[in-house]
């Protein structure tokens, strides 16, 4: 696998099928054992290519990481959706396909998203991760985040604990 021809760009409607595949792969890998099986399958089923087609056309930015192999990751972000972390901006989702993790693509995607938010006046950034998602915790703390809050989310019928990270 080559990452030398990597680009980060806004998602296009033609990316919908690949985004659905990336979501499926990343969520199965990240949340198996954290989100109860039935709830996880419900969530994955809701994120079909049709859902992603709509997401690519919404106002909240959706960007993809593309290599010579196609779309291998994505991020959704924008103004903070709540005041829970005391930030101006928020990364809703940031995922890289499991076989492309550890290559620096997540860091590049994070920096691109953070730079875009900064350019739009969102200087402090927050992100939530499910409690027990050790990979996310290591990733965000490694990028300089501090733990800024705790809460819970209802995901496909299951209430799960989450941890908030803040980047100043």
Short mmCIF file of C-alpha atoms in Angstrom, two decimals:
data_model
loop_
_atom_site.label_atom_id
_atom_site.label_comp_id
_atom_site.label_asym_id
_atom_site.label_seq_id
_atom_site.Cartn_x
_atom_site.Cartn_y
_atom_site.Cartn_z
CA UNK A 1 0.00 0.00 0.00
CA UNK A 2 1.30 3.40 -0.99
CA UNK A 3 0.49 6.63 0.78
CA UNK A 4 2.79 8.78 -1.33
CA UNK A 5 -0.10 10.02 -3.50
CA UNK A 6 -2.34 10.93 -0.59
CA UNK A 7 -4.79 13.80 -0.87
CA UNK A 8 -7.28 15.25 1.57
CA UNK A 9 -10.28 16.82 -0.11
CA UNK A 10 -13.97 17.58 0.33
CA UNK A 11 -16.15 14.54 -0.17
CA UNK A 12 -18.11 14.30 -3.40
CA UNK A 13 -21.38 12.48 -4.01
CA UNK A 14 -19.41 9.86 -5.98
CA UNK A 15 -17.61 8.93 -2.72
CA UNK A 16 -20.79 7.63 -1.06
CA UNK A 17 -20.23 3.91 -1.69
CA UNK A 18 -16.64 4.04 -0.49
CA UNK A 19 -17.55 6.11 2.58
CA UNK A 20 -20.14 3.48 3.49
CA UNK A 21 -17.46 0.78 3.22
CA UNK A 22 -14.95 2.79 5.28
CA UNK A 23 -17.57 3.43 7.96
CA UNK A 24 -18.45 -0.27 8.11
CA UNK A 25 -14.81 -1.38 8.41
CA UNK A 26 -13.73 1.26 10.90
CA UNK A 27 -16.72 0.95 13.19
CA UNK A 28 -16.52 -2.84 13.30
CA UNK A 29 -12.83 -2.63 14.18
CA UNK A 30 -13.11 0.24 16.68
CA UNK A 31 -16.31 -0.66 18.49
CA UNK A 32 -16.60 -4.45 18.54
CA UNK A 33 -16.83 -5.18 22.25
CA UNK A 34 -17.62 -1.55 23.17
CA UNK A 35 -21.00 -1.19 21.48
CA UNK A 36 -23.34 -4.17 21.97
CA UNK A 37 -23.46 -6.30 18.80
CA UNK A 38 -27.06 -5.59 17.80
CA UNK A 39 -26.66 -1.86 18.38
CA UNK A 40 -23.44 -1.79 16.36
CA UNK A 41 -25.08 -3.61 13.46
CA UNK A 42 -28.04 -1.20 13.54
CA UNK A 43 -25.73 1.79 13.40
CA UNK A 44 -23.72 0.36 10.51
CA UNK A 45 -26.92 -0.52 8.61
CA UNK A 46 -28.14 3.09 8.91
CA UNK A 47 -24.99 4.45 7.25
CA UNK A 48 -25.67 3.14 3.76
CA UNK A 49 -24.32 4.75 0.61
CA UNK A 50 -27.58 6.73 0.40
CA UNK A 51 -26.95 8.20 3.87
CA UNK A 52 -23.41 9.20 2.83
CA UNK A 53 -24.71 10.74 -0.39
CA UNK A 54 -26.80 13.07 1.76
CA UNK A 55 -23.91 13.70 4.15
CA UNK A 56 -21.65 14.80 1.29
CA UNK A 57 -24.23 17.45 0.40
CA UNK A 58 -24.86 18.82 3.91
CA UNK A 59 -23.39 22.02 5.25
CA UNK A 60 -21.15 20.37 7.86
CA UNK A 61 -17.76 19.72 6.23
CA UNK A 62 -17.00 16.12 5.25
CA UNK A 63 -13.50 15.46 3.95
CA UNK A 64 -11.87 12.27 2.74
CA UNK A 65 -8.35 10.88 2.70
CA UNK A 66 -7.66 9.42 -0.71
CA UNK A 67 -4.66 7.35 -1.76
CA UNK A 68 -3.97 5.47 -4.96
CA UNK A 69 -6.27 2.80 -3.52
CA UNK A 70 -9.22 5.21 -3.25
CA UNK A 71 -10.90 6.69 -0.18
CA UNK A 72 -9.34 5.24 2.97
CA UNK A 73 -10.61 7.63 5.64
CA UNK A 74 -12.80 10.61 6.42
CA UNK A 75 -13.61 13.32 8.93
CA UNK A 76 -16.75 15.33 9.71
CA UNK A 77 -16.35 18.58 11.66
CA UNK A 78 -17.50 22.13 12.21
CA UNK A 79 -18.68 24.48 14.95
CA UNK A 80 -19.12 22.77 18.33
CA UNK A 81 -22.51 21.10 18.58
CA UNK A 82 -22.66 21.66 22.34
CA UNK A 83 -20.83 23.59 25.03
CA UNK A 84 -19.81 20.41 26.89
CA UNK A 85 -16.10 20.77 26.08
CA UNK A 86 -15.90 24.55 26.07
CA UNK A 87 -14.60 24.63 22.49
CA UNK A 88 -15.50 26.59 19.40
CA UNK A 89 -15.05 23.69 16.97
CA UNK A 90 -15.70 19.97 17.11
CA UNK A 91 -14.58 16.93 15.16
CA UNK A 92 -17.64 14.70 14.95
CA UNK A 93 -15.90 11.73 13.33
CA UNK A 94 -12.37 10.93 12.19
CA UNK A 95 -11.66 7.43 10.90
CA UNK A 96 -8.97 5.69 8.85
CA UNK A 97 -9.40 2.14 7.50
CA UNK A 98 -7.72 -0.36 9.86
CA UNK A 99 -5.08 -1.46 7.35
CA UNK A 100 -4.08 2.20 6.80
CA UNK A 101 -3.74 3.08 10.49
CA UNK A 102 -0.28 3.75 11.85
CA UNK A 103 0.93 5.34 8.59
CA UNK A 104 0.37 8.97 9.66
CA UNK A 105 -2.82 9.44 7.65
CA UNK A 106 -4.91 10.14 10.74
CA UNK A 107 -2.46 12.81 11.88
CA UNK A 108 -2.47 14.42 8.44
CA UNK A 109 -6.26 14.37 8.37
CA UNK A 110 -6.48 15.81 11.88
CA UNK A 111 -4.08 18.64 11.02
CA UNK A 112 -5.97 19.47 7.82
CA UNK A 113 -9.28 19.59 9.67
CA UNK A 114 -7.84 21.63 12.52
CA UNK A 115 -6.25 24.09 10.07
CA UNK A 116 -9.57 24.48 8.22
CA UNK A 117 -11.40 25.14 11.48
CA UNK A 118 -8.74 27.65 12.53
CA UNK A 119 -9.11 29.42 9.17
CA UNK A 120 -12.83 29.73 9.93
CA UNK A 121 -12.31 31.22 13.39
CA UNK A 122 -12.70 27.99 15.38
CA UNK A 123 -9.49 28.08 17.40
CA UNK A 124 -10.28 25.57 20.14
CA UNK A 125 -11.29 22.10 19.05
CA UNK A 126 -12.97 19.24 20.88
CA UNK A 127 -13.68 15.63 20.07
CA UNK A 128 -15.60 12.90 21.89
CA UNK A 129 -14.60 9.22 21.95
CA UNK A 130 -16.28 6.25 23.54
CA UNK A 131 -14.80 5.31 26.89
CA UNK A 132 -12.66 2.21 26.43
CA UNK A 133 -11.61 3.15 22.89
CA UNK A 134 -7.92 2.95 23.77
CA UNK A 135 -6.75 3.61 20.22
CA UNK A 136 -8.68 6.92 20.08
CA UNK A 137 -7.41 7.92 23.51
CA UNK A 138 -3.79 7.26 22.54
CA UNK A 139 -4.27 9.09 19.22
CA UNK A 140 -5.83 12.25 20.69
CA UNK A 141 -3.53 12.47 23.70
CA UNK A 142 -0.58 11.95 21.34
CA UNK A 143 -1.74 14.97 19.36
CA UNK A 144 -1.66 17.10 22.52
CA UNK A 145 -5.24 16.87 23.74
CA UNK A 146 -6.28 17.11 27.35
CA UNK A 147 -9.25 15.28 28.83
CA UNK A 148 -11.94 17.94 29.11
CA UNK A 149 -15.10 16.12 30.06
CA UNK A 150 -17.14 12.98 30.35
CA UNK A 151 -20.64 12.20 29.29
CA UNK A 152 -22.79 9.58 27.61
CA UNK A 153 -24.34 9.02 24.20
CA UNK A 154 -27.25 6.96 23.03
CA UNK A 155 -26.06 4.94 20.04
CA UNK A 156 -28.61 2.75 18.29
CA UNK A 157 -30.49 2.15 21.53
CA UNK A 158 -27.49 1.70 23.84
CA UNK A 159 -26.32 4.35 26.32
CA UNK A 160 -22.51 4.46 26.32
CA UNK A 161 -19.97 6.47 28.32
CA UNK A 162 -17.76 8.90 26.39
CA UNK A 163 -14.67 11.00 27.05
CA UNK A 164 -14.15 14.49 25.68
CA UNK A 165 -10.77 15.75 24.51
CA UNK A 166 -9.83 19.40 24.02
CA UNK A 167 -7.16 20.97 21.84
CA UNK A 168 -6.25 24.59 22.59
#
